[in-house]
C-alpha positions as a Python dict, from the first residue, in 0.01 Angstrom:
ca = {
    (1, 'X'): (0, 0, 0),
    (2, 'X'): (-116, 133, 333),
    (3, 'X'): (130, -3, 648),
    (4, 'X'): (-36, -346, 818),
    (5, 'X'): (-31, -139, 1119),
    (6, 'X'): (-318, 67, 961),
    (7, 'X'): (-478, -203, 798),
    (8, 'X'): (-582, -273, 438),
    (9, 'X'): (-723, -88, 197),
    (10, 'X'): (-1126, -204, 186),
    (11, 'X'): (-1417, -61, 64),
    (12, 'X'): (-1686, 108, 235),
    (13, 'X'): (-1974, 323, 252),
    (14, 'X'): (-1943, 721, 296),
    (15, 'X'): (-2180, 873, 512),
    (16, 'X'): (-2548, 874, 483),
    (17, 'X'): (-2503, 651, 95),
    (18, 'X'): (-2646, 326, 18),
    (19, 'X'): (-2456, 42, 61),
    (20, 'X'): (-2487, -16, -307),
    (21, 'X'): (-2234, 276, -354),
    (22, 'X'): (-1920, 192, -228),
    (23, 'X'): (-1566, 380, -203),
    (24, 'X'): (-1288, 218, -227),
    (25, 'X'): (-1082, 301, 109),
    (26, 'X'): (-1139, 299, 472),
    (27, 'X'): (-1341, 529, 666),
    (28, 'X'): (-1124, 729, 917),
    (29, 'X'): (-1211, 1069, 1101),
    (30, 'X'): (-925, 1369, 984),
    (31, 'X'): (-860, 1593, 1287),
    (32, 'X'): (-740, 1924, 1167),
    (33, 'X'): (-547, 2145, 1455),
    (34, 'X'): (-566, 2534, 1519),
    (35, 'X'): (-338, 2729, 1685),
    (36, 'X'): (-145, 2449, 1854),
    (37, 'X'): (71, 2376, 1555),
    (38, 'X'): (213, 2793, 1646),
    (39, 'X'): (354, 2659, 1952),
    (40, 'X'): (704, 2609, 1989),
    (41, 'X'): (901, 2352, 2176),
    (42, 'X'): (614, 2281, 2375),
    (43, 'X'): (379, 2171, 2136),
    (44, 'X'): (408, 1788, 2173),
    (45, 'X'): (249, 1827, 2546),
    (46, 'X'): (-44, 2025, 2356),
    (47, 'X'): (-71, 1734, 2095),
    (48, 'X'): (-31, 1472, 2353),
    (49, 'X'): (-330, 1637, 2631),
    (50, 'X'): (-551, 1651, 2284),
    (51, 'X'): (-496, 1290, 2192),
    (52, 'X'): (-618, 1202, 2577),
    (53, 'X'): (-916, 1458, 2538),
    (54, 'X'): (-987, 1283, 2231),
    (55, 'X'): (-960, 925, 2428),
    (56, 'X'): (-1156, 1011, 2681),
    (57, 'X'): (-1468, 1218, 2498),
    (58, 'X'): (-1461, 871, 2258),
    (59, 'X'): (-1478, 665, 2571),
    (60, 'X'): (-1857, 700, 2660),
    (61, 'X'): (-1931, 573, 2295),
    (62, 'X'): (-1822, 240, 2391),
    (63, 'X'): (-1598, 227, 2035),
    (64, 'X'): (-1172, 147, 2048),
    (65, 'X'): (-993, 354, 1827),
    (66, 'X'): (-674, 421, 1698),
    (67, 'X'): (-490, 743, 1672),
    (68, 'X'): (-200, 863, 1497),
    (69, 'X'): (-38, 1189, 1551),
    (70, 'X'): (77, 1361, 1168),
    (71, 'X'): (181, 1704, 1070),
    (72, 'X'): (-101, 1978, 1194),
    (73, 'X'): (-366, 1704, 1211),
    (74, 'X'): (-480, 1371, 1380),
    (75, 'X'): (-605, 1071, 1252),
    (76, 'X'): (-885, 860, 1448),
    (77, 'X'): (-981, 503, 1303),
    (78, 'X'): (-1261, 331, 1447),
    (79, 'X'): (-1077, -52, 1481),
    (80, 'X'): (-1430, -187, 1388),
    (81, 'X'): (-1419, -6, 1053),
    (82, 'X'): (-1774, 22, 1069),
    (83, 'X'): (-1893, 331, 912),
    (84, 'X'): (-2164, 396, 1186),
    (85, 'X'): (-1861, 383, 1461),
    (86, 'X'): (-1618, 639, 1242),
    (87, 'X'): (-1966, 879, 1210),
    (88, 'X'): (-2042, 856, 1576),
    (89, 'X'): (-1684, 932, 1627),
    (90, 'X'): (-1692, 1249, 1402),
    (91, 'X'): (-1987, 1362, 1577),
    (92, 'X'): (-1803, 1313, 1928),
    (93, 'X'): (-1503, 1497, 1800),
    (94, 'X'): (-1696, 1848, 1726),
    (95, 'X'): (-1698, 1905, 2109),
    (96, 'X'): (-1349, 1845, 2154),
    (97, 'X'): (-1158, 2211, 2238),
    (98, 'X'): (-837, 2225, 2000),
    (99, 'X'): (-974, 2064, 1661),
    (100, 'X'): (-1139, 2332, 1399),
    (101, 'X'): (-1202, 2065, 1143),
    (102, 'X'): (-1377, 1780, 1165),
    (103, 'X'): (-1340, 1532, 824),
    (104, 'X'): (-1525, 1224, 746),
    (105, 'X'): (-1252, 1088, 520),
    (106, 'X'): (-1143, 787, 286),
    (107, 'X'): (-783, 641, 380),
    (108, 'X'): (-677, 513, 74),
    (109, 'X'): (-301, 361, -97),
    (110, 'X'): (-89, 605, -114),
    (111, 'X'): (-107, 580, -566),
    (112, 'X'): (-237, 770, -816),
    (113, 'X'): (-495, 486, -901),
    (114, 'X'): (-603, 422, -570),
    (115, 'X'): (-649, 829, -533),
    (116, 'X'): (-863, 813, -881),
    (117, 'X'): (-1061, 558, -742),
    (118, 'X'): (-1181, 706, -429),
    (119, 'X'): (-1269, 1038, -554),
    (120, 'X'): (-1483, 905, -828),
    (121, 'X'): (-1691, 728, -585),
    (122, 'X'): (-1730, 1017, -371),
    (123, 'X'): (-1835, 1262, -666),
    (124, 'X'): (-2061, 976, -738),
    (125, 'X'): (-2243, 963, -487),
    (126, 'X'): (-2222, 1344, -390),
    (127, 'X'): (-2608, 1509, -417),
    (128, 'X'): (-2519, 1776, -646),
    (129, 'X'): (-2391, 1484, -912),
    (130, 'X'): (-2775, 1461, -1022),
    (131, 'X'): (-2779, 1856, -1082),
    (132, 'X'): (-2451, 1811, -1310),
    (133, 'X'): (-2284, 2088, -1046),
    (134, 'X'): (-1956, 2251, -1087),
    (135, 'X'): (-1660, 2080, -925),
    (136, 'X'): (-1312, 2137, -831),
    (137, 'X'): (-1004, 1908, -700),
    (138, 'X'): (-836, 2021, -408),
    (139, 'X'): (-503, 1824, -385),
    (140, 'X'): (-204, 1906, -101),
    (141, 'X'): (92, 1715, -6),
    (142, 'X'): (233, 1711, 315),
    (143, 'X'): (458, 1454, 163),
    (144, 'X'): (663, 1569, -75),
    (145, 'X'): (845, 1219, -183),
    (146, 'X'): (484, 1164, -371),
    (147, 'X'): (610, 1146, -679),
    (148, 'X'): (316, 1387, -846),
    (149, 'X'): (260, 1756, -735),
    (150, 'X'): (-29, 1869, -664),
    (151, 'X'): (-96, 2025, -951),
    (152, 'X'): (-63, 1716, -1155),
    (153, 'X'): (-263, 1528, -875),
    (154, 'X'): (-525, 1814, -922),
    (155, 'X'): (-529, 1739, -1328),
    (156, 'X'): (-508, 1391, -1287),
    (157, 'X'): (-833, 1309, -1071),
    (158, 'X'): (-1019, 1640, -1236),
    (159, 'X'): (-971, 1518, -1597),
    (160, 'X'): (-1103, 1145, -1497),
    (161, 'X'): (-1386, 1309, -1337),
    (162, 'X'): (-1458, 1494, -1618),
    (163, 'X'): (-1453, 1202, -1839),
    (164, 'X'): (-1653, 973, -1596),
    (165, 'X'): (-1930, 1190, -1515),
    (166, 'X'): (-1897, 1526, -1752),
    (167, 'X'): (-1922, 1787, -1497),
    (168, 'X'): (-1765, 2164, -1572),
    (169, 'X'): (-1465, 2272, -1360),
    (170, 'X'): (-1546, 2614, -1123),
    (171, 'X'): (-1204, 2653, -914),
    (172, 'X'): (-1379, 2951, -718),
    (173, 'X'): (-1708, 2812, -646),
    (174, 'X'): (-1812, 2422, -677),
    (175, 'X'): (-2073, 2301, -612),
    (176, 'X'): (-1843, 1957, -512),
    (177, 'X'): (-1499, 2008, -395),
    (178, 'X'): (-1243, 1667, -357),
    (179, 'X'): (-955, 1719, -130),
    (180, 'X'): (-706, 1507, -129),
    (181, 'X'): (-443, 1515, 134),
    (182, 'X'): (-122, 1311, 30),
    (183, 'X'): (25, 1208, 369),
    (184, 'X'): (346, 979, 506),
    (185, 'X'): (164, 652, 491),
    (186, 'X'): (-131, 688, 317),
    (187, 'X'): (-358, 969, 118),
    (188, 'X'): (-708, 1126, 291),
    (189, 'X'): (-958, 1179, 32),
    (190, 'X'): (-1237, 1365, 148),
    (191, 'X'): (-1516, 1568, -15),
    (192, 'X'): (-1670, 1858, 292),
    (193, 'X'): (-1626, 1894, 672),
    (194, 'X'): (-1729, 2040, 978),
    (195, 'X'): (-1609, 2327, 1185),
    (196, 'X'): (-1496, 2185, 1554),
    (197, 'X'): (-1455, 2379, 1831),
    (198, 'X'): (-1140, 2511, 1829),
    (199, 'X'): (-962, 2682, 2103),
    (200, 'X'): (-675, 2481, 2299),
    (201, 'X'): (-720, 2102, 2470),
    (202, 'X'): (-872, 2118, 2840),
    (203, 'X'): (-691, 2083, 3076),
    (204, 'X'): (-348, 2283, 2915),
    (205, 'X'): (-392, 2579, 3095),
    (206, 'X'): (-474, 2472, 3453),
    (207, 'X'): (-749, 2429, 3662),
    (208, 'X'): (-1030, 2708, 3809),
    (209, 'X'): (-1349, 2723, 3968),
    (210, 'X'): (-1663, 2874, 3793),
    (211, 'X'): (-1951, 3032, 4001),
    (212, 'X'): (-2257, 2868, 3856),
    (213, 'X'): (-2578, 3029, 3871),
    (214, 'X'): (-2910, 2895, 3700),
    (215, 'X'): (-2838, 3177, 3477),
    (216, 'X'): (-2749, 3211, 3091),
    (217, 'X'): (-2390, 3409, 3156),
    (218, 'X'): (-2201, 3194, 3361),
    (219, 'X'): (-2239, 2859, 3154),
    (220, 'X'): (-2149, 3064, 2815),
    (221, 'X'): (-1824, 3202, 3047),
    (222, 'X'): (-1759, 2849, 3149),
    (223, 'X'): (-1750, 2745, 2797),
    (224, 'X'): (-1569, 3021, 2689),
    (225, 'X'): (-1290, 2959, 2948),
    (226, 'X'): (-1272, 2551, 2904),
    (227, 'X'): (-1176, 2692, 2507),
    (228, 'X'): (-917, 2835, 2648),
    (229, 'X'): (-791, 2536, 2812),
    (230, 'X'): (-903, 2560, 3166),
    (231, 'X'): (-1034, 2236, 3315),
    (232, 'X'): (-1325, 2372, 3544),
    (233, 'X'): (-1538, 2242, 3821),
    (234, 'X'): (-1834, 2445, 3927),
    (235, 'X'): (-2004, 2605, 4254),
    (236, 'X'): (-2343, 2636, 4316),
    (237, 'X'): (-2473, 2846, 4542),
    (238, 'X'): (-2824, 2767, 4656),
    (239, 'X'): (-3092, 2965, 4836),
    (240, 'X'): (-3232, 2689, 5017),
    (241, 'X'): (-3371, 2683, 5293),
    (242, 'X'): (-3581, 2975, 5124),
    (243, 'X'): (-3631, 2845, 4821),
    (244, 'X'): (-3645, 2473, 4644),
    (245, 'X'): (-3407, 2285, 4515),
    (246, 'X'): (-3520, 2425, 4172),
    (247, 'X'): (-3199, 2613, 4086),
    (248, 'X'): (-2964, 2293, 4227),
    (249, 'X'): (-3156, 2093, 3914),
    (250, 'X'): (-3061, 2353, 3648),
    (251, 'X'): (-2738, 2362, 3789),
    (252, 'X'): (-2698, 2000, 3727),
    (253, 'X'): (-2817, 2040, 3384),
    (254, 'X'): (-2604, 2314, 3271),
    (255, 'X'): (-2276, 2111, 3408),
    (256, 'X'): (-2388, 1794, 3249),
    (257, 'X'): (-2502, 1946, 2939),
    (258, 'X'): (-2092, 2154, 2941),
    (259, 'X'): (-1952, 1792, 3033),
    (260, 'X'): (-1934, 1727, 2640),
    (261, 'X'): (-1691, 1982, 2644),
    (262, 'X'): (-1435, 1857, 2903),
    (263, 'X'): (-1533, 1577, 3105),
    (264, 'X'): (-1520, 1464, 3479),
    (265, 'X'): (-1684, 1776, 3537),
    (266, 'X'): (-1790, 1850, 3917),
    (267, 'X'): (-2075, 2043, 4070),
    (268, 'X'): (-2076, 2179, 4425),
    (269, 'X'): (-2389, 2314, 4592),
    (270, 'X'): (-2372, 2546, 4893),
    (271, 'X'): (-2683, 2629, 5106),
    (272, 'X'): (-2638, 3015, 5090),
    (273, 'X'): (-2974, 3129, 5219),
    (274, 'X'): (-2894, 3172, 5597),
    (275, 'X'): (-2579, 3390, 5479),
    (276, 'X'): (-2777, 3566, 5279),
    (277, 'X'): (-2990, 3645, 5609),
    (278, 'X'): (-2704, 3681, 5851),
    (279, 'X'): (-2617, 3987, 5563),
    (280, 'X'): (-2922, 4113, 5569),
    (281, 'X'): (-2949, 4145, 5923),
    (282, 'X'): (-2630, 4311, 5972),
    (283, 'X'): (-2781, 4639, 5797),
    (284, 'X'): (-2616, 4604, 5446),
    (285, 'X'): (-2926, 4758, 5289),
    (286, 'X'): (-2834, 4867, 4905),
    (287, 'X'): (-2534, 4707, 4945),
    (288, 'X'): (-2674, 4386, 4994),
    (289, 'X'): (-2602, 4206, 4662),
    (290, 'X'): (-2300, 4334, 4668),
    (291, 'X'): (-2163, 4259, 4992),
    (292, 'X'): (-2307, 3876, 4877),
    (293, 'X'): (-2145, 3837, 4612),
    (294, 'X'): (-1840, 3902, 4757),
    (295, 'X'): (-1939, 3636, 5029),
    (296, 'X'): (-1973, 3413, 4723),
    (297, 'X'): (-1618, 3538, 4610),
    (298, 'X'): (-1484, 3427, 4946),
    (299, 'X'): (-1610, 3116, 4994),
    (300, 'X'): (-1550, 3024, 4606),
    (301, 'X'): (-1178, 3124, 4688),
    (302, 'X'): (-1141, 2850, 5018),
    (303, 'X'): (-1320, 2583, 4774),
    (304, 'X'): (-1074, 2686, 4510),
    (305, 'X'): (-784, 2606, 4700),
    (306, 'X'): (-884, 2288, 4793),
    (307, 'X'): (-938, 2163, 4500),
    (308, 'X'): (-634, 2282, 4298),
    (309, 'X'): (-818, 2602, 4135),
    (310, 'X'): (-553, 2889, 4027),
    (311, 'X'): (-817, 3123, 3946),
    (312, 'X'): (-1259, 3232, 3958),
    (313, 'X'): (-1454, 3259, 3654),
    (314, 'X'): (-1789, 3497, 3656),
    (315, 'X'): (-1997, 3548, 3378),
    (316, 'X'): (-1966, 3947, 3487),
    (317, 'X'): (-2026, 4179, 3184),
    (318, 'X'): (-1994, 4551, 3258),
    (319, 'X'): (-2361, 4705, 3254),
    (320, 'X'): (-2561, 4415, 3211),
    (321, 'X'): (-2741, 4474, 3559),
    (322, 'X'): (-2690, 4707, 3816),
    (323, 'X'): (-2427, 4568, 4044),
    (324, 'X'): (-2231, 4510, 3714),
    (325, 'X'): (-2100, 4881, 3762),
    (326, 'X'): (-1708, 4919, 3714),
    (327, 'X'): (-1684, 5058, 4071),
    (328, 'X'): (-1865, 4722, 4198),
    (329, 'X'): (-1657, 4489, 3992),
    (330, 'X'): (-1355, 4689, 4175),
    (331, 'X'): (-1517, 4597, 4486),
    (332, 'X'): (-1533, 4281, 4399),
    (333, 'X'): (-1212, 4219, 4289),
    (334, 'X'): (-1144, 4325, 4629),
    (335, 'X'): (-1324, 4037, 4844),
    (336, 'X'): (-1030, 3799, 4715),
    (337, 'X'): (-677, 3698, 4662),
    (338, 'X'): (-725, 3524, 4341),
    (339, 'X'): (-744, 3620, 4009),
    (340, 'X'): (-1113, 3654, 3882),
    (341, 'X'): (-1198, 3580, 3500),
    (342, 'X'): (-1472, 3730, 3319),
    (343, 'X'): (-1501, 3626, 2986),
    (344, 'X'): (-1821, 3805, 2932),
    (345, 'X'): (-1707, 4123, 3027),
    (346, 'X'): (-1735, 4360, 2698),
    (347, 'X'): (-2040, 4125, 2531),
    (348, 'X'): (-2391, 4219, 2555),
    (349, 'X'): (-2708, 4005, 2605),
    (350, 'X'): (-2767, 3920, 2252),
    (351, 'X'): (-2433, 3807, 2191),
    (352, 'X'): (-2430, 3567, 2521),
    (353, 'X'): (-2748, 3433, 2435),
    (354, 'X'): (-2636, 3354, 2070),
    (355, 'X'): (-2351, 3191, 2260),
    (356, 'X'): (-2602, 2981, 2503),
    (357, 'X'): (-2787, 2874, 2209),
    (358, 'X'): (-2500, 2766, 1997),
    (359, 'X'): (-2347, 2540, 2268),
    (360, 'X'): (-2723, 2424, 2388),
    (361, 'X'): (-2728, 2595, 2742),
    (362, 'X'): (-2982, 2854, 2652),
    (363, 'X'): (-3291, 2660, 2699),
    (364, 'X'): (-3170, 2530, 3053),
    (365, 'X'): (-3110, 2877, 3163),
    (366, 'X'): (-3489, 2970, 3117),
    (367, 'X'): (-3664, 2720, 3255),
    (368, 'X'): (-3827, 2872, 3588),
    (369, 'X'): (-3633, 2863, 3901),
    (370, 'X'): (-3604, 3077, 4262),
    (371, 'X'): (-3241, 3161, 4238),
    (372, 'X'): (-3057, 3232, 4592),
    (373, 'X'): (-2981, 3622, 4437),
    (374, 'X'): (-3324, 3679, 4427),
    (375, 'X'): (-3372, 3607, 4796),
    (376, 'X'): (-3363, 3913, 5037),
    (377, 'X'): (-3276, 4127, 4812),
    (378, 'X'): (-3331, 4518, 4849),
    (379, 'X'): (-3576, 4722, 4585),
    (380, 'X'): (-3299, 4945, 4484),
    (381, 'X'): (-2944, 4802, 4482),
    (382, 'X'): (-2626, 5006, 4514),
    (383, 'X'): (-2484, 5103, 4161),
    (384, 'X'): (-2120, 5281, 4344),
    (385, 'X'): (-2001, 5057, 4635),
    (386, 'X'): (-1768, 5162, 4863),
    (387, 'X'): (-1474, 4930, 4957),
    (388, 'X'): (-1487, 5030, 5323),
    (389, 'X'): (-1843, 5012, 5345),
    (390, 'X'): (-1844, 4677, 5232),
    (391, 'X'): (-1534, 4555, 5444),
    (392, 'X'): (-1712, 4732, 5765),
    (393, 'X'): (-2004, 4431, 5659),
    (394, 'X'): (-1812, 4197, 5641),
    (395, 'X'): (-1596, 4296, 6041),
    (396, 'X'): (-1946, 4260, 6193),
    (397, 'X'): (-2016, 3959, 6043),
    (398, 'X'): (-1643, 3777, 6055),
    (399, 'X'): (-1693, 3697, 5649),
    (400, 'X'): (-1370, 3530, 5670),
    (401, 'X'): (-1499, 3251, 5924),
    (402, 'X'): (-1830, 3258, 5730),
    (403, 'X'): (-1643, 3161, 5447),
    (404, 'X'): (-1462, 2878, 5575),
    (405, 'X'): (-1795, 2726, 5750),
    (406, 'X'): (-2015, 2824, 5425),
    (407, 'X'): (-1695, 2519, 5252),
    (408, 'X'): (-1767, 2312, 5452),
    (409, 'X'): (-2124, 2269, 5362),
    (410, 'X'): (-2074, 2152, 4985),
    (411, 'X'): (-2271, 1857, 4834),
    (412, 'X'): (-2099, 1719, 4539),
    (413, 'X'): (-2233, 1620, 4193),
    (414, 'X'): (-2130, 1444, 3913),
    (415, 'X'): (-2269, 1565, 3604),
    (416, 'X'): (-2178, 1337, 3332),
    (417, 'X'): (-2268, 1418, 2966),
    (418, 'X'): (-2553, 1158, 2825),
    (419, 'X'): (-2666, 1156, 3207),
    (420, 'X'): (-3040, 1122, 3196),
    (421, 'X'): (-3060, 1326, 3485),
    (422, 'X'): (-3026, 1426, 3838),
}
């Protein structure tokens, strides 16, 4: 019998079935982990920050759970045991960095019978049952005191399928596939699942600051970074007083539509079109987008410190545009002491914008918008900066001082995800 911890065995509905059709177990979500079960001593803080990702993305939802911690996976149970809460949950969990798998699964007595039982119902209600598809039993046990192996688990439940509902066996290709998971307390019994997102839990790796235009690159480098297990905030920088506030509202989208990903997530805005002026002015010329950016780079670096950021993230990839020239980035990489991350760098456009679709950013990024690097810029823009060049710019304009004011002009947002809006 299952522990009184975890509750009694019931009977429930699986996913998207009449309520006529019941299983007998309880509905639970099966977390399966990636690459954190390769760490070493360390992997109980990985495990741990995933189990408070998991609280917190669950939080909005308004549903209590329960989670318990088991050998490469997680179990979440919805303390409701309604089958709309454990669904909802599911869903929630496919955003959460560190989980590949995502299981809607039965939580049955850990017995042969009670094993039986459960995957009957599920290949009774499974679509492919009408069609008389192939099937195939999938049995593993992580607990090896079960007193079957899982070979004779895998004959046992396939040979009273066979009898209840005369369906032929295909090992390499069924058209329904039972897994059955024997665990410590109790046995999952599940029938399909759904890739997560895998990567590491936010937050493991430390904390860094992502430039944020209105564009499709740097959301998709964002995302690619919080996989990694960065916990991000984001700077905006705005061409207003030039332009609208058009590029400040995509901004906010794009954060709040990433927030699924990590949470908390903050915007900062920064009125950059008078800098972009003073630049102007000073006679940068070609080199005006580039001696910009690495304005931007500057003042991302002061805004950085102060909030705890180790590191930049641009959604640079070589070649894309002109100032995306390796001699640029070098130049670049110049305007700043810390380390700047650029996920993008060896994709090309197709690839990011498969990316931006995937994760739902893509459709933000092209609405219509002014954005500040469109302001005063030059017709032709300088494809082989020169470090000095750029750093005699920046002595005639005191970029350093710029900088610090330019921080000191942020407006803060908080983005949540399921936010209506600005």
């Amino acid at each position: 019998m299952l522990d009184a911890a975890a509750g009694q065995v019931g009977t429930s509905t699986a996913p998207g079935q009449d309520a006529k059709a019941p299983v007998a177990g309880e509905p639970c979500v099966l977390l399966k982990l990636g690459e954190i079960v390769l760490k070493g001593r360390n992997r109980d803080q990985f495990e741990r920050r995933l189990q408070n990702n998991i609280r917190s993305a669950v939080k909005g939802l308004g549903i209590k759970i329960q989670i318990w911690q088991r050998e490469g996976v997680i179990v979440v149970r919805a303390e409701s045991g309604e089958l709309a809460d454990v669904d909802a949950v599911a869903r929630r969990m496919l955003d959460v960095m560190g989980i590949v798998w995502v299981h809607r699964a039965w939580r049955v007595a850990k017995e042969p019978d009670a094993t039986v039982q459960a995957a009957l119902d599920l290949v009774g209600q499974h679509p492919a049952l009408v069609r008389k598809g192939a099937f195939a039993i999938r049995a593993r046990r992580r607990d090896k005191r079960f007193p079957m192996t899982s070979s004779e688990l895998n004959i046992l439940v396939g040979s009273k399928v066979q009898e209840r509902y005369d369906l032929p066996v295909n090992l390499k290709h069924p058209d329904i596939a039972v897994f059955i998971e024997v665990d410590q307390r109790e046995v999952f019994v599940f029938t399909d699942g759904t890739p997560g997102a895998g990567g590491l839990p936010v937050g493991m790796s430390g904390r860094a600051l992502v430039l944020m235009s209105g564009g499709i690159d740097s959301p998709v480098a964002a995302y690619r970074m919080m996989r990694r297990g960065l916990k991000v905030d984001f700077l905006h920088f705005s061409g207003m007083p030039f332009t609208g506030p058009e590029s400040i509202y995509k901004a906010y989208a794009l954060v709040r539509e990433l927030d699924k990903f990590q949470g908390g997530s903050r915007l900062f805005v920064v009125p950059f079109g008078k800098a972009q002026q003073q630049i102007k002015s000073s006679g940068a010329d070609r080199l005006q987008i580039v001696a910009q950016r690495r304005l931007m780079l500057k003042t991302a670096e002061v805004v950085a410190h102060n909030l705890g950021g180790a590191a930049l993230i641009t959604g640079d990839a070589l070649g894309q545009v002109s100032s995306q020239t390796l001699q640029n980035i070098t130049a670049l990489d110049d305007a700043v002491e810390l380390p700047i991350m650029r996920p993008l760098i060896g994709m090309d456009k197709i690839e990011i914008m498969a990316e931006a679709r995937r994760i739902h950013t893509l459709a933000i990024s092209e609405l219509p918008d002014e954005d500040c690097c469109t302001v005063l810029t030059p017709r032709r823009a300088e494809t082989r900066a020169k470090i000095d060049d750029l750093r005699q710019i920046e002595k005639r304009l005191d970029a350093g001082e710029m900088a610090e004011q330019l921080s000191t002009t942020l407006q803060e947002h908080r983005p949540s995800y399921g936010d209506p809006g600005a």
